[in-house]
PDB file of C-alpha atoms in Angstrom:
ATOM      1  CA  MET Y  56     153.158  20.523 -93.579  1.00 66.00           C
ATOM      2  CA  MET Y  57     149.690  22.170 -93.641  1.00 69.00           C
ATOM      3  CA  GLN Y  58     151.156  24.918 -91.272  1.00 69.00           C
ATOM      4  CA  GLN Y  59     153.924  25.501 -93.655  1.00 68.00           C
ATOM      5  CA  PHE Y  60     151.637  25.530 -96.609  1.00 64.00           C
ATOM      6  CA  ALA Y  61     149.333  27.971 -94.655  1.00 68.00           C
ATOM      7  CA  VAL Y  62     152.213  30.288 -93.869  1.00 68.00           C
ATOM      8  CA  ARG Y  63     153.359  30.341 -97.473  1.00 74.00           C
ATOM      9  CA  LEU Y  64     149.875  30.954 -98.530  1.00 68.00           C
ATOM     10  CA  PHE Y  65     149.370  33.991 -96.149  1.00 70.00           C
ATOM     11  CA  ASP Y  66     152.731  35.245 -97.514  1.00 73.00           C
ATOM     12  CA  LEU Y  67     151.878  34.870-101.121  1.00 74.00           C
ATOM     13  CA  ALA Y  68     148.472  36.787-100.195  1.00 74.00           C
ATOM     14  CA  SER Y  69     150.438  39.547 -98.522  1.00 75.00           C
ATOM     15  CA  ARG Y  70     152.771  40.102-101.132  1.00 83.00           C
ATOM     16  CA  PHE Y  71     150.066  40.290-103.811  1.00 90.00           C
ATOM     17  CA  ARG Y  72     147.157  41.993-101.665  1.00 92.00           C
ATOM     18  CA  PHE Y  73     146.348  44.659-103.934  1.00 95.00           C
ATOM     19  CA  THR Y  74     146.071  42.430-107.005  1.00 96.00           C
ATOM     20  CA  LEU Y  75     143.968  40.134-104.991  1.00 95.00           C
ATOM     21  CA  LEU Y  76     141.868  42.960-103.596  1.00 96.00           C
ATOM     22  CA  PHE Y  77     141.454  44.500-107.067  1.00 97.00           C
ATOM     23  CA  LEU Y  78     140.249  41.089-108.428  1.00 97.00           C
ATOM     24  CA  THR Y  79     137.656  40.651-105.682  1.00 96.00           C
ATOM     25  CA  VAL Y  80     136.070  44.026-106.364  1.00 96.00           C
ATOM     26  CA  MET Y  81     135.933  43.111-110.038  1.00 96.00           C
ATOM     27  CA  LEU Y  82     134.113  40.002-109.209  1.00 96.00           C
ATOM     28  CA  ILE Y  83     131.785  41.693-106.738  1.00 96.00           C
ATOM     29  CA  ALA Y  84     131.069  44.457-109.200  1.00 95.00           C
ATOM     30  CA  ASN Y  85     130.197  42.493-112.223  1.00 96.00           C
ATOM     31  CA  ILE Y  86     127.950  40.145-110.068  1.00 95.00           C
ATOM     32  CA  ALA Y  87     126.216  43.053-108.668  1.00 94.00           C
ATOM     33  CA  ALA Y  88     125.725  44.593-112.036  1.00 94.00           C
ATOM     34  CA  GLY Y  89     124.584  41.458-113.737  1.00 93.00           C
ATOM     35  CA  THR Y  90     127.625  41.001-116.139  1.00 94.00           C
ATOM     36  CA  LEU Y  91     128.136  37.420-115.242  1.00 92.00           C
ATOM     37  CA  GLU Y  92     124.639  36.528-116.154  1.00 92.00           C
ATOM     38  CA  GLY Y  93     125.847  36.976-119.746  1.00 91.00           C
ATOM     39  CA  LYS Y  94     126.104  40.723-120.426  1.00 93.00           C
ATOM     40  CA  LEU Y  95     126.414  43.924-118.699  1.00 94.00           C
ATOM     41  CA  PRO Y  96     122.799  45.444-118.964  1.00 93.00           C
ATOM     42  CA  ASP Y  97     122.779  48.738-121.036  1.00 92.00           C
ATOM     43  CA  ASP Y  98     121.368  50.702-118.289  1.00 91.00           C
ATOM     44  CA  MET Y  99     124.378  49.754-116.064  1.00 92.00           C
ATOM     45  CA  LEU Y 100     126.538  50.824-118.783  1.00 91.00           C
ATOM     46  CA  ALA Y 101     124.823  54.143-119.008  1.00 90.00           C
ATOM     47  CA  ILE Y 102     125.035  54.743-115.214  1.00 90.00           C
ATOM     48  CA  TRP Y 103     128.683  53.540-114.601  1.00 91.00           C
ATOM     49  CA  GLY Y 104     130.403  53.693-118.114  1.00 89.00           C
ATOM     50  CA  ILE Y 105     133.242  56.005-118.711  1.00 90.00           C
ATOM     51  CA  GLY Y 106     132.715  58.487-121.734  1.00 87.00           C
ATOM     52  CA  GLN Y 107     133.539  61.997-122.808  1.00 86.00           C
ATOM     53  CA  ASP Y 108     130.172  63.248-122.478  1.00 87.00           C
ATOM     54  CA  SER Y 109     129.379  61.541-119.066  1.00 87.00           C
ATOM     55  CA  VAL Y 110     132.842  62.475-117.487  1.00 88.00           C
ATOM     56  CA  TRP Y 111     132.682  66.051-118.986  1.00 87.00           C
ATOM     57  CA  SER Y 112     129.190  66.572-117.434  1.00 86.00           C
ATOM     58  CA  GLY Y 113     131.110  66.190-114.017  1.00 87.00           C
ATOM     59  CA  ASP Y 114     130.605  62.618-113.071  1.00 87.00           C
ATOM     60  CA  ILE Y 115     133.972  62.000-112.036  1.00 89.00           C
ATOM     61  CA  ALA Y 116     133.159  58.668-110.145  1.00 91.00           C
ATOM     62  CA  ARG Y 117     132.946  57.122-113.466  1.00 89.00           C
ATOM     63  CA  LEU Y 118     136.755  56.938-113.826  1.00 90.00           C
ATOM     64  CA  PHE Y 119     136.725  54.531-111.025  1.00 90.00           C
ATOM     65  CA  THR Y 120     133.467  52.697-111.326  1.00 90.00           C
ATOM     66  CA  GLY Y 121     133.873  51.951-115.150  1.00 91.00           C
ATOM     67  CA  THR Y 122     137.356  50.276-114.393  1.00 94.00           C
ATOM     68  CA  PHE Y 123     135.984  47.389-112.621  1.00 95.00           C
ATOM     69  CA  LEU Y 124     133.124  46.435-114.969  1.00 95.00           C
ATOM     70  CA  SER Y 125     133.274  44.234-118.130  1.00 95.00           C
ATOM     71  CA  HIS Y 126     130.992  44.161-120.995  1.00 94.00           C
ATOM     72  CA  ASP Y 127     130.479  40.370-120.717  1.00 94.00           C
ATOM     73  CA  VAL Y 128     131.279  37.168-119.385  1.00 95.00           C
ATOM     74  CA  ASP Y 129     134.078  36.414-122.063  1.00 95.00           C
ATOM     75  CA  MET Y 130     135.575  39.897-121.452  1.00 95.00           C
ATOM     76  CA  PHE Y 131     135.373  39.588-117.544  1.00 96.00           C
ATOM     77  CA  PHE Y 132     137.536  36.399-117.767  1.00 96.00           C
ATOM     78  CA  ARG Y 133     139.952  37.884-120.139  1.00 95.00           C
ATOM     79  CA  GLN Y 134     140.363  41.064-118.032  1.00 95.00           C
ATOM     80  CA  VAL Y 135     140.869  38.871-114.774  1.00 96.00           C
ATOM     81  CA  VAL Y 136     143.607  37.189-116.550  1.00 96.00           C
ATOM     82  CA  PHE Y 137     144.986  40.409-117.743  1.00 96.00           C
ATOM     83  CA  ALA Y 138     144.577  42.218-114.473  1.00 96.00           C
ATOM     84  CA  ALA Y 139     146.230  39.450-112.617  1.00 96.00           C
ATOM     85  CA  ILE Y 140     149.472  39.365-114.944  1.00 96.00           C
ATOM     86  CA  ALA Y 141     149.742  43.201-115.094  1.00 96.00           C
ATOM     87  CA  LEU Y 142     148.954  44.107-111.525  1.00 96.00           C
ATOM     88  CA  GLY Y 143     150.642  41.054-110.098  1.00 95.00           C
ATOM     89  CA  TYR Y 144     153.845  41.859-111.926  1.00 95.00           C
ATOM     90  CA  THR Y 145     153.677  45.569-110.997  1.00 95.00           C
ATOM     91  CA  GLU Y 146     152.958  44.721-107.462  1.00 94.00           C
ATOM     92  CA  LYS Y 147     155.964  42.283-107.444  1.00 93.00           C
ATOM     93  CA  VAL Y 148     158.465  44.792-108.424  1.00 92.00           C
ATOM     94  CA  ARG Y 149     156.871  47.945-106.962  1.00 91.00           C
ATOM     95  CA  GLY Y 150     155.046  46.870-103.908  1.00 91.00           C
ATOM     96  CA  SER Y 151     151.311  47.090-103.092  1.00 91.00           C
ATOM     97  CA  TRP Y 152     151.238  50.796-102.731  1.00 92.00           C
ATOM     98  CA  GLY Y 153     153.660  51.216-105.632  1.00 92.00           C
ATOM     99  CA  ALA Y 154     151.418  49.135-107.863  1.00 94.00           C
ATOM    100  CA  ALA Y 155     148.105  50.850-106.493  1.00 94.00           C
ATOM    101  CA  GLY Y 156     149.513  54.179-107.341  1.00 94.00           C
ATOM    102  CA  ALA Y 157     150.851  53.600-110.447  1.00 95.00           C
ATOM    103  CA  PHE Y 158     147.686  51.848-111.979  1.00 96.00           C
ATOM    104  CA  PHE Y 159     145.042  54.447-110.773  1.00 95.00           C
ATOM    105  CA  ALA Y 160     147.317  57.239-111.662  1.00 95.00           C
ATOM    106  CA  LEU Y 161     148.171  56.027-115.290  1.00 96.00           C
ATOM    107  CA  ASP Y 162     144.582  54.688-115.819  1.00 95.00           C
ATOM    108  CA  ILE Y 163     142.873  57.961-114.887  1.00 94.00           C
ATOM    109  CA  THR Y 164     145.531  59.996-116.800  1.00 95.00           C
ATOM    110  CA  SER Y 165     145.406  57.992-120.013  1.00 94.00           C
ATOM    111  CA  THR Y 166     141.498  58.055-119.778  1.00 93.00           C
ATOM    112  CA  LEU Y 167     141.395  61.908-119.483  1.00 93.00           C
ATOM    113  CA  VAL Y 168     144.025  62.171-122.381  1.00 94.00           C
ATOM    114  CA  LEU Y 169     141.673  59.827-124.442  1.00 91.00           C
ATOM    115  CA  LEU Y 170     138.498  61.886-123.630  1.00 90.00           C
ATOM    116  CA  THR Y 171     140.569  65.047-124.439  1.00 91.00           C
ATOM    117  CA  THR Y 172     141.614  63.736-127.745  1.00 87.00           C
ATOM    118  CA  ILE Y 173     137.896  62.878-128.434  1.00 85.00           C
ATOM    119  CA  TRP Y 174     136.995  66.519-127.490  1.00 85.00           C
ATOM    120  CA  MET Y 175     139.605  68.069-129.645  1.00 85.00           C
ATOM    121  CA  ILE Y 176     139.529  66.031-132.853  1.00 81.00           C
ATOM    122  CA  PRO Y 177     136.049  66.665-134.871  1.00 73.00           C
ATOM    123  CA  MET Y 178     136.114  63.330-136.717  1.00 74.00           C
ATOM    124  CA  LEU Y 179     135.984  61.353-133.171  1.00 73.00           C
ATOM    125  CA  SER Y 180     132.805  63.391-132.175  1.00 76.00           C
ATOM    126  CA  ASP Y 181     130.636  60.360-133.127  1.00 78.00           C
ATOM    127  CA  ILE Y 182     131.897  58.527-130.204  1.00 79.00           C
ATOM    128  CA  ALA Y 183     131.806  61.158-127.679  1.00 80.00           C
ATOM    129  CA  ALA Y 184     128.558  59.912-126.317  1.00 80.00           C
ATOM    130  CA  LEU Y 185     129.692  56.452-125.950  1.00 83.00           C
ATOM    131  CA  ASN Y 186     130.580  54.791-122.691  1.00 86.00           C
ATOM    132  CA  ASP Y 187     132.994  52.029-121.931  1.00 90.00           C
ATOM    133  CA  VAL Y 188     134.077  49.942-119.250  1.00 93.00           C
ATOM    134  CA  GLY Y 189     137.158  47.850-118.041  1.00 93.00           C
ATOM    135  CA  MET Y 190     140.653  48.005-116.664  1.00 94.00           C
ATOM    136  CA  SER Y 191     142.503  47.822-119.890  1.00 93.00           C
ATOM    137  CA  MET Y 192     143.400  51.562-119.993  1.00 94.00           C
ATOM    138  CA  GLY Y 193     145.434  50.807-116.591  1.00 95.00           C
ATOM    139  CA  GLY Y 194     146.479  47.476-117.770  1.00 95.00           C
ATOM    140  CA  PHE Y 195     148.247  48.681-121.020  1.00 96.00           C
ATOM    141  CA  SER Y 196     149.808  51.659-119.050  1.00 96.00           C
ATOM    142  CA  LEU Y 197     151.345  49.019-116.652  1.00 96.00           C
ATOM    143  CA  VAL Y 198     152.546  46.931-119.735  1.00 96.00           C
ATOM    144  CA  GLY Y 199     154.027  50.161-121.055  1.00 96.00           C
ATOM    145  CA  LEU Y 200     155.720  51.065-117.757  1.00 95.00           C
ATOM    146  CA  ALA Y 201     157.201  47.483-117.287  1.00 95.00           C
ATOM    147  CA  ILE Y 202     158.422  47.247-121.071  1.00 95.00           C
ATOM    148  CA  ALA Y 203     160.170  50.694-120.276  1.00 93.00           C
ATOM    149  CA  GLY Y 204     162.460  48.923-117.896  1.00 89.00           C
ATOM    150  CA  MET Y 205     163.453  46.079-120.015  1.00 90.00           C
ATOM    151  CA  ARG Y 206     166.498  45.488-122.082  1.00 90.00           C
ATOM    152  CA  TYR Y 207     164.779  45.392-125.521  1.00 93.00           C
ATOM    153  CA  ARG Y 208     162.297  48.174-124.555  1.00 94.00           C
ATOM    154  CA  TRP Y 209     161.887  49.633-127.855  1.00 96.00           C
ATOM    155  CA  ILE Y 210     161.290  46.247-129.828  1.00 96.00           C
ATOM    156  CA  LEU Y 211     158.863  45.061-127.307  1.00 95.00           C
ATOM    157  CA  CYS Y 212     157.019  48.417-127.222  1.00 96.00           C
ATOM    158  CA  ILE Y 213     156.674  48.180-131.229  1.00 96.00           C
ATOM    159  CA  ALA Y 214     155.652  44.620-130.955  1.00 96.00           C
ATOM    160  CA  VAL Y 215     152.745  45.454-128.601  1.00 96.00           C
ATOM    161  CA  LEU Y 216     151.698  48.362-131.004  1.00 95.00           C
ATOM    162  CA  LEU Y 217     151.808  46.146-133.897  1.00 96.00           C
ATOM    163  CA  ALA Y 218     149.378  43.613-132.133  1.00 95.00           C
ATOM    164  CA  ILE Y 219     147.013  46.519-131.345  1.00 95.00           C
ATOM    165  CA  ILE Y 220     147.187  47.552-134.885  1.00 95.00           C
ATOM    166  CA  ALA Y 221     146.600  44.074-136.226  1.00 95.00           C
ATOM    167  CA  LYS Y 222     143.498  43.843-133.710  1.00 93.00           C
ATOM    168  CA  ILE Y 223     142.337  47.226-135.317  1.00 93.00           C
ATOM    169  CA  ALA Y 224     142.604  45.980-138.753  1.00 93.00           C
ATOM    170  CA  ILE Y 225     140.433  42.829-137.590  1.00 93.00           C
ATOM    171  CA  ASP Y 226     137.839  44.846-135.639  1.00 90.00           C
ATOM    172  CA  PHE Y 227     138.339  48.510-135.148  1.00 87.00           C
ATOM    173  CA  GLU Y 228     136.770  49.915-131.905  1.00 85.00           C
ATOM    174  CA  PRO Y 229     137.661  53.464-132.044  1.00 82.00           C
ATOM    175  CA  LEU Y 230     137.040  54.225-128.265  1.00 83.00           C
ATOM    176  CA  THR Y 231     138.965  51.113-126.911  1.00 87.00           C
ATOM    177  CA  ASP Y 232     141.720  50.840-129.538  1.00 90.00           C
ATOM    178  CA  THR Y 233     142.667  54.430-129.257  1.00 89.00           C
ATOM    179  CA  GLY Y 234     142.703  54.388-125.589  1.00 91.00           C
ATOM    180  CA  HIS Y 235     144.952  51.402-125.644  1.00 94.00           C
ATOM    181  CA  ILE Y 236     147.607  53.137-127.629  1.00 95.00           C
ATOM    182  CA  ILE Y 237     147.408  56.063-125.631  1.00 95.00           C
ATOM    183  CA  ALA Y 238     147.645  54.222-122.278  1.00 96.00           C
ATOM    184  CA  LEU Y 239     150.389  51.987-123.507  1.00 97.00           C
ATOM    185  CA  MET Y 240     152.613  55.064-124.882  1.00 96.00           C
ATOM    186  CA  LEU Y 241     151.947  56.958-121.469  1.00 96.00           C
ATOM    187  CA  GLY Y 242     153.063  54.068-119.339  1.00 95.00           C
ATOM    188  CA  PHE Y 243     156.214  53.526-121.639  1.00 96.00           C
ATOM    189  CA  LEU Y 244     156.882  57.407-121.443  1.00 94.00           C
ATOM    190  CA  SER Y 245     156.556  57.404-117.652  1.00 92.00           C
ATOM    191  CA  GLY Y 246     158.736  54.572-117.261  1.00 92.00           C
ATOM    192  CA  LEU Y 247     161.592  55.966-119.484  1.00 90.00           C
ATOM    193  CA  LEU Y 248     161.416  59.231-117.657  1.00 88.00           C
ATOM    194  CA  GLY Y 249     161.614  57.343-114.260  1.00 81.00           C
ATOM    195  CA  ILE Y 250     158.287  58.793-112.959  1.00 69.00           C
ATOM    196  CA  TRP Y 251     157.432  55.586-111.333  1.00 60.00           C
ATOM    197  CA  ARG Y 252     160.638  54.005-109.804  1.00 61.00           C
ATOM    198  CA  LYS Y 253     160.893  50.518-108.836  1.00 62.00           C
ATOM    199  CA  THR Y 254     160.591  49.871-104.918  1.00 55.00           C
ATOM    200  CA  PRO Y 255     162.753  47.136-103.442  1.00 46.00           C
ATOM    201  CA  GLU Y 256     160.588  44.358-102.196  1.00 49.00           C
ATOM    202  CA  HIS Y 257     161.831  44.847 -98.479  1.00 42.00           C
ATOM    203  CA  HIS Y 258     161.009  48.555 -98.567  1.00 42.00           C
ATOM    204  CA  SER Y 259     157.708  48.016-100.335  1.00 41.00           C
ATOM    205  CA  GLU Y 260     155.262  47.598 -97.537  1.00 40.00           C
TER     206      GLU Y 260
END
């Protein structure tokens, strides 16, 4: 019985190894940065966070480092759940390499689109110097990608957009909320265009 349980556990871990690795890196990064002590220190946000001024200055590494961090403990646990669901579902239908490729490609692309939007629109210049952290850009991209392959894709996409708009009405965070809309639509569009095709599980590894 224990042997069968161990085999099934190993099989489950193998099927979702990218998701588990991502969550592990999130945990280690937030412990090291001090987030789990209550709040991400301002100096850590300034060094590792993603923002238009910082990335445009040539610090491209921030596109990766900021992804794994959270602003505070509450955000960390919310993002762990979000990452587990979004990455886990994507890895289940697209395999480990497909999930990793889709996440990082969409996360980085949507972030660059957001930063370019800030640069091009004068009314957003006030947030150019702000830095943000989190995996939600990639997460919302994967949500859009998943929705694009569902039967009621347009209704579901509109429903998620309305949820984001409702959040904006309650507490508008220009950098974060604008990014979520861009990421959702980019993932949805890439799914409609078939850029990221599903990979049968027996061919995924």
